[in-house]
Amino acid sequence: MNDVIVIGAGPAGISAATYAKRAGLDITVIHSGIGALKNATRIENYYGFPDVISGTELYENGLSNARRLGIHIIEDEVMGLLMNDAMTGFVVSSGKEKYEAHSVVLATGASHKSPQIKNLADLEGRGVSHCAVCDAFFYRQKVVAVIGAGEYALSEAAALSHVAQKVILLTNGEPPAQSLPPEYETHAEKISSIIGSDRVNGVRLANGKEIELSGIFVAIGTAGSTELARKVGALIQNNSIKTDNEMATNVPGLFAAGDATGGLLQISKAAYEGTQAGLSVVKYIRNRFTKG
Ligand SMILES: Cc1cc2nc3c(=O)[nH]c(=O)nc-3n(C[C@H](O)[C@H](O)[C@H](O)COP(=O)(O)OP(=O)(O)OC[C@H]3O[C@@H](n4cnc5c(N)ncnc54)[C@H](O)[C@@H]3O)c2cc1C
C-alpha cells in the first residue's frame, strides 16, 4: 500500500507529490494527462520564467522534475474512490486497476460544470445526483438514467445496475467515446428538459420523446474533483471541495489542492495549495503511522 496517492499531475498535484516524496513517503501520482494548462498558451504571470512559457511546456517540466525526484507516475483515468474495508485508507480505482493508499490528495483541477439542461439544476438532490456509489441505494428497483458518453458514465451505470430496475444511457448529443454495451437502452438525442417539479419524473428529448424515470446521474467526461470527493463523503461548497487551511477535507486522510478547491484559479495558488497538502500529508502519515 502507498503512503499517498496524488490524483492529478498539474501544478497542485506535482507540488504535493514533490514535498511528500522529499519527506520520504511512498507516493504515486495518477493522472489522465494535461489539465487546465492545455489551453494556457501564453503564461507570463508566473514566477521565474524570463520569456513567455506555454502551459504544455510548464506541465512537461513539472512531470520531468517529478520523474527526476523518483516519483512514481501512472497515466490512468480514476473513476472510483472508496475507503478500504478496514477504513484505514483508500482504494482508488480506474477502469482496469485498483490502487491503495493510506491517504489521498485530490488535485484534479476545477470541477466540471453540469450541462445546461432546463430544470437540471433546480432538481439537484431531488432526483439529480452526481455520485452513483453515494445515492444508488435511493433508487432500488427504480428506472434511472446516466447522462454521459464515456468510460466514466459506463462505470456509474454499472454501479447503478446492481440496484436499479433499469439503467438508461443518455448521451445528450455527444458521440460515445466507445461502443456502448447493448444491455443499456441508449438515447443519443440532446435532452431538452428534465420533467418534474418537486422531484425528477422523467426527461424530454429534443425529438419530443418523453421517458419516465426517477433518477438522473450526471457523469459527463471524466470523474471530476467534486464527483470523486463526494464518493467518500467529502464536503462540497460552491461546486468545489471544502478544505481547511492545511488543505484537509472533513474525511481523515483526504486532502485537496489547486483549482479543485475553488477560489483563485491560478498556477501560483495551485502550487501553494499543493505544497501545503504535501506537507499536511507528511504530518498525517507520521502522526498516524509513526513513519519517517
Ligand atoms: C485558457 C487558460 C489560460 C490560463 N492562463 C493562466 C495564466 O496565464 N496564469 C496562471 O497562473 N494560470 C492560468 N490558468 C489557470 C491554470 O491553468 C490553473 O489554475 C492550474 O492549471 C490549476 O492547476 P491544478 O493542478 O489545480 O489543476 P490542473 O492543471 O487542471 O490539473 C488537473 C490534473 O488532474 C488530472 N485529472 C483530472 N481528473 C482526473 C481523473 N478522473 N483521473 C485521473 N486524473 C485526473 C488531470 O489529468 C490533470 O493532470 C489558465 C487556465 C486556462 C483554462
CSV table of C-alpha atoms and ligand atoms in Angstrom, one decimal:
chain,number,residue,atom,x,y,z
A,1,MET,CA,0.0,0.0,0.0
A,2,ASN,CA,1.2,3.5,-0.8
A,3,ASP,CA,1.5,6.1,1.9
A,4,VAL,CA,-0.2,8.6,-0.5
A,5,ILE,CA,-1.8,8.7,-3.9
A,6,VAL,CA,-2.0,12.1,-5.6
A,7,ILE,CA,-4.7,12.2,-8.3
A,8,GLY,CA,-3.7,14.9,-10.8
A,9,ALA,CA,-0.3,16.0,-12.4
A,10,GLY,CA,-0.9,19.7,-12.7
A,11,PRO,CA,0.8,22.3,-10.6
A,12,ALA,CA,-1.2,21.3,-7.5
A,13,GLY,CA,-0.6,17.5,-7.8
A,14,ILE,CA,3.1,17.7,-8.7
A,15,SER,CA,3.8,20.2,-5.9
A,16,ALA,CA,2.1,17.9,-3.3
A,17,ALA,CA,4.0,14.9,-4.7
A,18,THR,CA,7.3,16.8,-4.6
A,19,TYR,CA,7.0,17.7,-0.9
A,20,ALA,CA,5.7,14.3,0.1
A,21,LYS,CA,8.4,12.5,-1.8
A,22,ARG,CA,11.2,14.6,-0.4
A,23,ALA,CA,10.0,13.8,3.1
A,24,GLY,CA,10.4,10.1,2.3
A,25,LEU,CA,6.9,8.9,1.7
A,26,ASP,CA,5.9,6.2,-0.7
A,27,ILE,CA,3.9,8.1,-3.3
A,28,THR,CA,2.2,7.5,-6.6
A,29,VAL,CA,0.8,10.2,-8.9
A,30,ILE,CA,-2.1,9.0,-11.1
A,31,HIS,CA,-3.2,11.4,-13.8
A,32,SER,CA,-5.1,11.4,-17.1
A,33,GLY,CA,-2.8,13.9,-18.9
A,34,ILE,CA,-2.6,17.7,-19.0
A,35,GLY,CA,-5.4,19.6,-17.3
A,36,ALA,CA,-6.2,23.3,-17.4
A,37,LEU,CA,-2.7,24.1,-18.6
A,38,LYS,CA,-3.5,22.6,-22.0
A,39,ASN,CA,-5.3,25.8,-23.1
A,40,ALA,CA,-2.9,28.2,-21.4
A,41,THR,CA,-0.9,29.1,-24.4
A,42,ARG,CA,1.0,32.2,-23.0
A,43,ILE,CA,1.9,32.3,-19.4
A,44,GLU,CA,3.6,35.4,-18.3
A,45,ASN,CA,2.4,35.9,-14.8
A,46,TYR,CA,4.1,33.0,-13.0
A,47,TYR,CA,7.4,33.4,-11.1
A,48,GLY,CA,10.8,32.6,-12.7
A,49,PHE,CA,10.5,32.5,-16.5
A,50,PRO,CA,12.3,35.3,-18.4
A,51,ASP,CA,10.2,34.5,-21.5
A,52,VAL,CA,6.6,33.6,-22.1
A,53,ILE,CA,6.1,29.9,-21.4
A,54,SER,CA,3.2,27.7,-22.6
A,55,GLY,CA,1.1,25.7,-20.3
A,56,THR,CA,2.2,22.5,-22.1
A,57,GLU,CA,5.8,23.3,-21.5
A,58,LEU,CA,5.2,24.1,-17.8
A,59,TYR,CA,3.3,20.8,-17.4
A,60,GLU,CA,6.0,18.8,-19.2
A,61,ASN,CA,8.7,20.5,-17.0
A,62,GLY,CA,6.7,19.6,-13.9
A,63,LEU,CA,6.4,16.0,-14.9
A,64,SER,CA,10.2,15.8,-15.8
A,65,ASN,CA,11.2,17.2,-12.4
A,66,ALA,CA,8.8,14.7,-10.6
A,67,ARG,CA,10.4,11.8,-12.5
A,68,ARG,CA,13.9,13.2,-11.6
A,69,LEU,CA,12.9,13.0,-8.0
A,70,GLY,CA,11.9,9.4,-8.4
A,71,ILE,CA,8.1,10.0,-8.0
A,72,HIS,CA,6.1,7.0,-9.4
A,73,ILE,CA,3.8,8.3,-12.0
A,74,ILE,CA,0.9,6.4,-13.7
A,75,GLU,CA,-1.2,7.6,-16.5
A,76,ASP,CA,-4.8,6.3,-15.9
A,77,GLU,CA,-8.3,7.7,-15.6
A,78,VAL,CA,-9.6,7.5,-12.0
A,79,MET,CA,-13.3,6.7,-11.7
A,80,GLY,CA,-13.7,5.5,-8.2
A,81,LEU,CA,-12.6,6.4,-4.7
A,82,LEU,CA,-13.6,4.4,-1.6
A,83,MET,CA,-12.5,3.8,1.9
A,84,ASN,CA,-10.9,0.3,2.2
A,85,ASP,CA,-12.8,-2.4,4.2
A,86,ALA,CA,-10.8,-1.7,7.4
A,87,MET,CA,-11.5,2.0,7.0
A,88,THR,CA,-7.7,2.7,7.4
A,89,GLY,CA,-7.1,4.0,3.9
A,90,PHE,CA,-8.4,4.5,0.4
A,91,VAL,CA,-9.0,2.4,-2.7
A,92,VAL,CA,-8.6,4.4,-5.9
A,93,SER,CA,-9.9,2.6,-9.0
A,94,SER,CA,-9.8,3.1,-12.7
A,95,GLY,CA,-11.5,1.0,-15.4
A,96,LYS,CA,-8.7,-1.6,-15.2
A,97,GLU,CA,-6.8,-1.2,-11.9
A,98,LYS,CA,-7.2,-0.7,-8.1
A,99,TYR,CA,-4.6,1.3,-6.2
A,100,GLU,CA,-4.5,1.5,-2.4
A,101,ALA,CA,-3.0,4.2,-0.1
A,102,HIS,CA,-3.3,5.5,3.5
A,103,SER,CA,-4.0,9.0,2.2
A,104,VAL,CA,-5.1,10.7,-1.0
A,105,VAL,CA,-4.6,14.2,-2.4
A,106,LEU,CA,-7.3,15.3,-4.9
A,107,ALA,CA,-5.6,17.7,-7.3
A,108,THR,CA,-7.9,17.0,-10.2
A,109,GLY,CA,-8.5,20.6,-11.3
A,110,ALA,CA,-11.7,22.7,-11.4
A,111,SER,CA,-14.9,20.7,-11.2
A,112,HIS,CA,-16.9,20.1,-14.3
A,113,LYS,CA,-19.9,22.3,-14.8
A,114,SER,CA,-23.3,20.5,-15.2
A,115,PRO,CA,-24.8,20.6,-18.6
A,116,GLN,CA,-27.2,23.4,-19.3
A,117,ILE,CA,-30.4,21.4,-19.3
A,118,LYS,CA,-33.7,23.0,-18.3
A,119,ASN,CA,-34.7,22.0,-14.7
A,120,LEU,CA,-31.5,20.0,-14.1
A,121,ALA,CA,-30.0,22.4,-11.5
A,122,ASP,CA,-33.4,23.0,-9.8
A,123,LEU,CA,-33.8,19.3,-9.1
A,124,GLU,CA,-30.3,18.7,-7.7
A,125,GLY,CA,-30.7,16.4,-4.7
A,126,ARG,CA,-34.3,15.7,-5.7
A,127,GLY,CA,-33.6,13.1,-8.3
A,128,VAL,CA,-30.5,14.6,-9.8
A,129,SER,CA,-27.2,13.1,-8.5
A,130,HIS,CA,-23.5,13.2,-9.3
A,131,CYS,CA,-22.5,10.1,-7.4
A,132,ALA,CA,-23.8,6.5,-8.0
A,133,VAL,CA,-22.0,5.0,-5.1
A,134,CYS,CA,-23.5,7.6,-2.8
A,135,ASP,CA,-27.1,7.6,-4.0
A,136,ALA,CA,-27.8,4.3,-5.8
A,137,PHE,CA,-29.5,3.0,-2.7
A,138,PHE,CA,-32.3,5.5,-3.1
A,139,TYR,CA,-33.2,4.1,-6.5
A,140,ARG,CA,-33.7,0.5,-5.6
A,141,GLN,CA,-35.9,-1.2,-8.3
A,142,LYS,CA,-36.5,2.2,-10.0
A,143,VAL,CA,-35.7,3.4,-13.5
A,144,VAL,CA,-32.7,5.7,-13.7
A,145,ALA,CA,-30.6,7.4,-16.4
A,146,VAL,CA,-26.9,8.3,-16.6
A,147,ILE,CA,-26.0,11.4,-18.6
A,148,GLY,CA,-22.7,10.8,-20.3
A,149,ALA,CA,-21.0,9.0,-23.2
A,150,GLY,CA,-17.6,8.0,-21.8
A,151,GLU,CA,-16.0,5.3,-19.7
A,152,TYR,CA,-16.9,7.2,-16.5
A,153,ALA,CA,-20.6,7.2,-17.5
A,154,LEU,CA,-20.4,3.4,-18.0
A,155,SER,CA,-18.8,2.9,-14.6
A,156,GLU,CA,-21.6,4.9,-13.0
A,157,ALA,CA,-24.1,2.9,-15.0
A,158,ALA,CA,-22.5,-0.4,-13.8
A,159,ALA,CA,-22.7,0.7,-10.2
A,160,LEU,CA,-26.4,1.5,-10.6
A,161,SER,CA,-27.3,-1.6,-12.5
A,162,HIS,CA,-26.8,-3.7,-9.3
A,163,VAL,CA,-29.6,-1.8,-7.6
A,164,ALA,CA,-31.9,-0.1,-10.1
A,165,GLN,CA,-34.6,-1.8,-12.1
A,166,LYS,CA,-33.3,-0.4,-15.3
A,167,VAL,CA,-30.4,1.9,-16.3
A,168,ILE,CA,-30.8,4.1,-19.4
A,169,LEU,CA,-27.8,6.0,-21.0
A,170,LEU,CA,-28.5,9.5,-22.3
A,171,THR,CA,-25.5,10.8,-24.3
A,172,ASN,CA,-27.1,14.2,-24.7
A,173,GLY,CA,-26.0,14.6,-28.3
A,174,GLU,CA,-22.4,13.6,-27.6
A,175,PRO,CA,-20.8,10.9,-29.7
A,176,PRO,CA,-20.0,7.9,-27.5
A,177,ALA,CA,-16.2,7.5,-26.6
A,178,GLN,CA,-16.6,3.8,-27.3
A,179,SER,CA,-19.3,1.4,-28.3
A,180,LEU,CA,-21.9,1.4,-25.6
A,181,PRO,CA,-22.9,-2.0,-24.2
A,182,PRO,CA,-26.2,-3.3,-25.6
A,183,GLU,CA,-27.6,-4.1,-22.2
A,184,TYR,CA,-28.4,-0.4,-21.7
A,185,GLU,CA,-31.2,1.3,-23.5
A,186,THR,CA,-29.4,4.3,-25.1
A,187,HIS,CA,-30.6,7.6,-26.5
A,188,ALA,CA,-28.3,9.8,-28.4
A,189,GLU,CA,-30.6,12.9,-28.8
A,190,LYS,CA,-30.0,16.1,-26.9
A,191,ILE,CA,-32.0,16.4,-23.7
A,192,SER,CA,-34.3,19.4,-23.9
A,193,SER,CA,-35.6,19.3,-20.2
A,194,ILE,CA,-36.0,17.3,-17.1
A,195,ILE,CA,-39.6,16.7,-16.2
A,196,GLY,CA,-40.7,17.2,-12.6
A,197,SER,CA,-41.5,20.0,-10.2
A,198,ASP,CA,-40.7,18.6,-6.7
A,199,ARG,CA,-38.8,15.5,-7.9
A,200,VAL,CA,-37.5,14.1,-11.2
A,201,ASN,CA,-40.3,12.3,-13.0
A,202,GLY,CA,-38.6,11.9,-16.4
A,203,VAL,CA,-36.7,13.5,-19.3
A,204,ARG,CA,-37.9,15.1,-22.5
A,205,LEU,CA,-35.6,14.7,-25.5
A,206,ALA,CA,-35.1,17.1,-28.4
A,207,ASN,CA,-37.2,14.9,-30.7
A,208,GLY,CA,-40.1,15.3,-28.3
A,209,LYS,CA,-39.9,11.8,-26.8
A,210,GLU,CA,-40.5,11.6,-23.1
A,211,ILE,CA,-39.0,8.9,-20.8
A,212,GLU,CA,-40.4,8.2,-17.4
A,213,LEU,CA,-37.7,7.7,-14.7
A,214,SER,CA,-37.0,8.5,-11.1
A,215,GLY,CA,-33.3,9.5,-11.0
A,216,ILE,CA,-30.6,11.1,-13.2
A,217,PHE,CA,-26.9,10.6,-12.6
A,218,VAL,CA,-24.7,13.2,-14.3
A,219,ALA,CA,-21.4,11.6,-15.4
A,220,ILE,CA,-20.1,13.6,-18.3
A,221,GLY,CA,-16.4,13.2,-19.4
A,222,THR,CA,-14.1,12.0,-16.7
A,223,ALA,CA,-14.8,11.9,-13.0
A,224,GLY,CA,-14.1,15.4,-11.8
A,225,SER,CA,-13.0,16.8,-8.4
A,226,THR,CA,-16.3,17.1,-6.7
A,227,GLU,CA,-17.5,13.7,-8.1
A,228,LEU,CA,-14.5,11.9,-6.6
A,229,ALA,CA,-14.7,13.8,-3.3
A,230,ARG,CA,-18.4,13.0,-2.9
A,231,LYS,CA,-17.7,9.3,-3.2
A,232,VAL,CA,-16.0,9.3,0.2
A,233,GLY,CA,-18.3,11.8,1.8
A,234,ALA,CA,-16.1,14.9,1.5
A,235,LEU,CA,-18.0,18.2,1.8
A,236,ILE,CA,-18.6,20.3,-1.3
A,237,GLN,CA,-19.1,24.1,-1.2
A,238,ASN,CA,-19.9,26.2,-4.3
A,239,ASN,CA,-19.1,23.3,-6.6
A,240,SER,CA,-15.5,23.0,-5.1
A,241,ILE,CA,-14.0,20.7,-2.4
A,242,LYS,CA,-14.1,22.2,1.1
A,243,THR,CA,-10.8,22.2,2.9
A,244,ASP,CA,-9.3,23.8,6.0
A,245,ASN,CA,-6.1,25.9,5.9
A,246,GLU,CA,-4.0,22.7,5.8
A,247,MET,CA,-5.9,21.5,2.7
A,248,ALA,CA,-7.5,18.7,4.8
A,249,THR,CA,-11.1,17.8,3.9
A,250,ASN,CA,-13.5,16.6,6.5
A,251,VAL,CA,-12.5,13.0,5.7
A,252,PRO,CA,-9.4,12.0,7.6
A,253,GLY,CA,-6.5,11.3,5.3
A,254,LEU,CA,-8.2,13.0,2.3
A,255,PHE,CA,-6.6,16.3,1.1
A,256,ALA,CA,-7.4,18.6,-1.8
A,257,ALA,CA,-5.5,21.3,-3.6
A,258,GLY,CA,-5.5,23.7,-6.6
A,259,ASP,CA,-8.4,24.5,-8.8
A,260,ALA,CA,-10.3,21.6,-7.1
A,261,THR,CA,-10.8,23.8,-4.0
A,262,GLY,CA,-12.1,26.8,-6.0
A,263,GLY,CA,-11.2,30.4,-5.3
A,264,LEU,CA,-8.4,31.9,-7.4
A,265,LEU,CA,-7.8,29.7,-10.4
A,266,GLN,CA,-4.1,30.4,-10.9
A,267,ILE,CA,-0.9,28.4,-11.1
A,268,SER,CA,0.7,30.1,-8.1
A,269,LYS,CA,-2.4,29.3,-5.9
A,270,ALA,CA,-2.4,25.7,-7.1
A,271,ALA,CA,1.4,25.3,-6.4
A,272,TYR,CA,0.9,26.8,-2.9
A,273,GLU,CA,-2.0,24.6,-2.0
A,274,GLY,CA,-0.2,21.5,-3.4
A,275,THR,CA,2.8,22.3,-1.3
A,276,GLN,CA,0.6,22.7,1.8
A,277,ALA,CA,-1.3,19.5,1.0
A,278,GLY,CA,2.1,17.6,0.6
A,279,LEU,CA,3.3,18.9,4.0
A,280,SER,CA,0.0,18.0,5.6
A,281,VAL,CA,0.1,14.5,4.2
A,282,VAL,CA,3.6,14.1,5.7
A,283,LYS,CA,2.3,15.2,9.1
A,284,TYR,CA,-0.8,12.9,8.8
A,285,ILE,CA,1.2,9.8,7.9
A,286,ARG,CA,3.9,10.5,10.6
A,287,ASN,CA,1.3,11.0,13.3
A,288,ARG,CA,-0.9,8.1,12.3
A,289,PHE,CA,1.8,5.5,11.4
A,290,THR,CA,4.8,6.9,13.2
A,291,LYS,CA,6.7,6.7,9.9
A,292,GLY,CA,9.7,8.7,8.6
B,1,LIG,C1,-7.1,29.1,-21.1
B,1,LIG,C2,-6.5,29.2,-19.7
B,1,LIG,C3,-5.4,30.0,-19.5
B,1,LIG,C4,-4.8,30.1,-18.3
B,1,LIG,N1,-3.8,31.0,-18.1
B,1,LIG,C5,-3.2,31.1,-16.9
B,1,LIG,C6,-2.1,32.0,-16.7
B,1,LIG,O1,-1.7,32.7,-17.6
B,1,LIG,N2,-1.5,32.1,-15.4
B,1,LIG,C7,-2.0,31.3,-14.4
B,1,LIG,O2,-1.4,31.4,-13.3
B,1,LIG,N3,-3.0,30.4,-14.6
B,1,LIG,C8,-3.6,30.3,-15.8
B,1,LIG,N4,-4.6,29.4,-16.0
B,1,LIG,C9,-5.1,28.6,-14.8
B,1,LIG,C10,-4.2,27.4,-14.5
B,1,LIG,O3,-4.0,26.6,-15.7
B,1,LIG,C11,-4.8,26.6,-13.4
B,1,LIG,O4,-5.1,27.4,-12.3
B,1,LIG,C12,-3.9,25.4,-13.0
B,1,LIG,O5,-3.5,24.6,-14.0
B,1,LIG,C13,-4.5,24.6,-11.9
B,1,LIG,O6,-3.7,23.5,-11.5
B,1,LIG,P1,-4.3,22.2,-10.9
B,1,LIG,O7,-3.1,21.3,-10.6
B,1,LIG,O8,-5.2,22.5,-9.7
B,1,LIG,O9,-5.2,21.5,-12.0
B,1,LIG,P2,-4.9,21.2,-13.5
B,1,LIG,O10,-3.7,21.8,-14.0
B,1,LIG,O11,-6.2,21.3,-14.2
B,1,LIG,O12,-4.6,19.6,-13.4
B,1,LIG,C14,-5.5,18.6,-13.1
B,1,LIG,C15,-4.9,17.2,-13.2
B,1,LIG,O13,-5.9,16.3,-12.7
B,1,LIG,C16,-5.9,15.2,-13.6
B,1,LIG,N5,-7.2,14.6,-13.5
B,1,LIG,C17,-8.5,15.2,-13.5
B,1,LIG,N6,-9.4,14.2,-13.4
B,1,LIG,C18,-8.8,13.0,-13.3
B,1,LIG,C19,-9.3,11.7,-13.2
B,1,LIG,N7,-10.6,11.4,-13.1
B,1,LIG,N8,-8.3,10.7,-13.2
B,1,LIG,C20,-7.0,11.0,-13.3
B,1,LIG,N9,-6.5,12.2,-13.4
B,1,LIG,C21,-7.4,13.2,-13.4
B,1,LIG,C22,-5.6,15.8,-15.0
B,1,LIG,O14,-5.2,14.8,-15.9
B,1,LIG,C23,-4.5,16.8,-14.6
B,1,LIG,O15,-3.3,16.1,-14.6
B,1,LIG,C24,-5.2,29.3,-17.2
B,1,LIG,C25,-6.3,28.4,-17.4
B,1,LIG,C26,-6.9,28.3,-18.7
B,1,LIG,C27,-8.0,27.3,-18.9
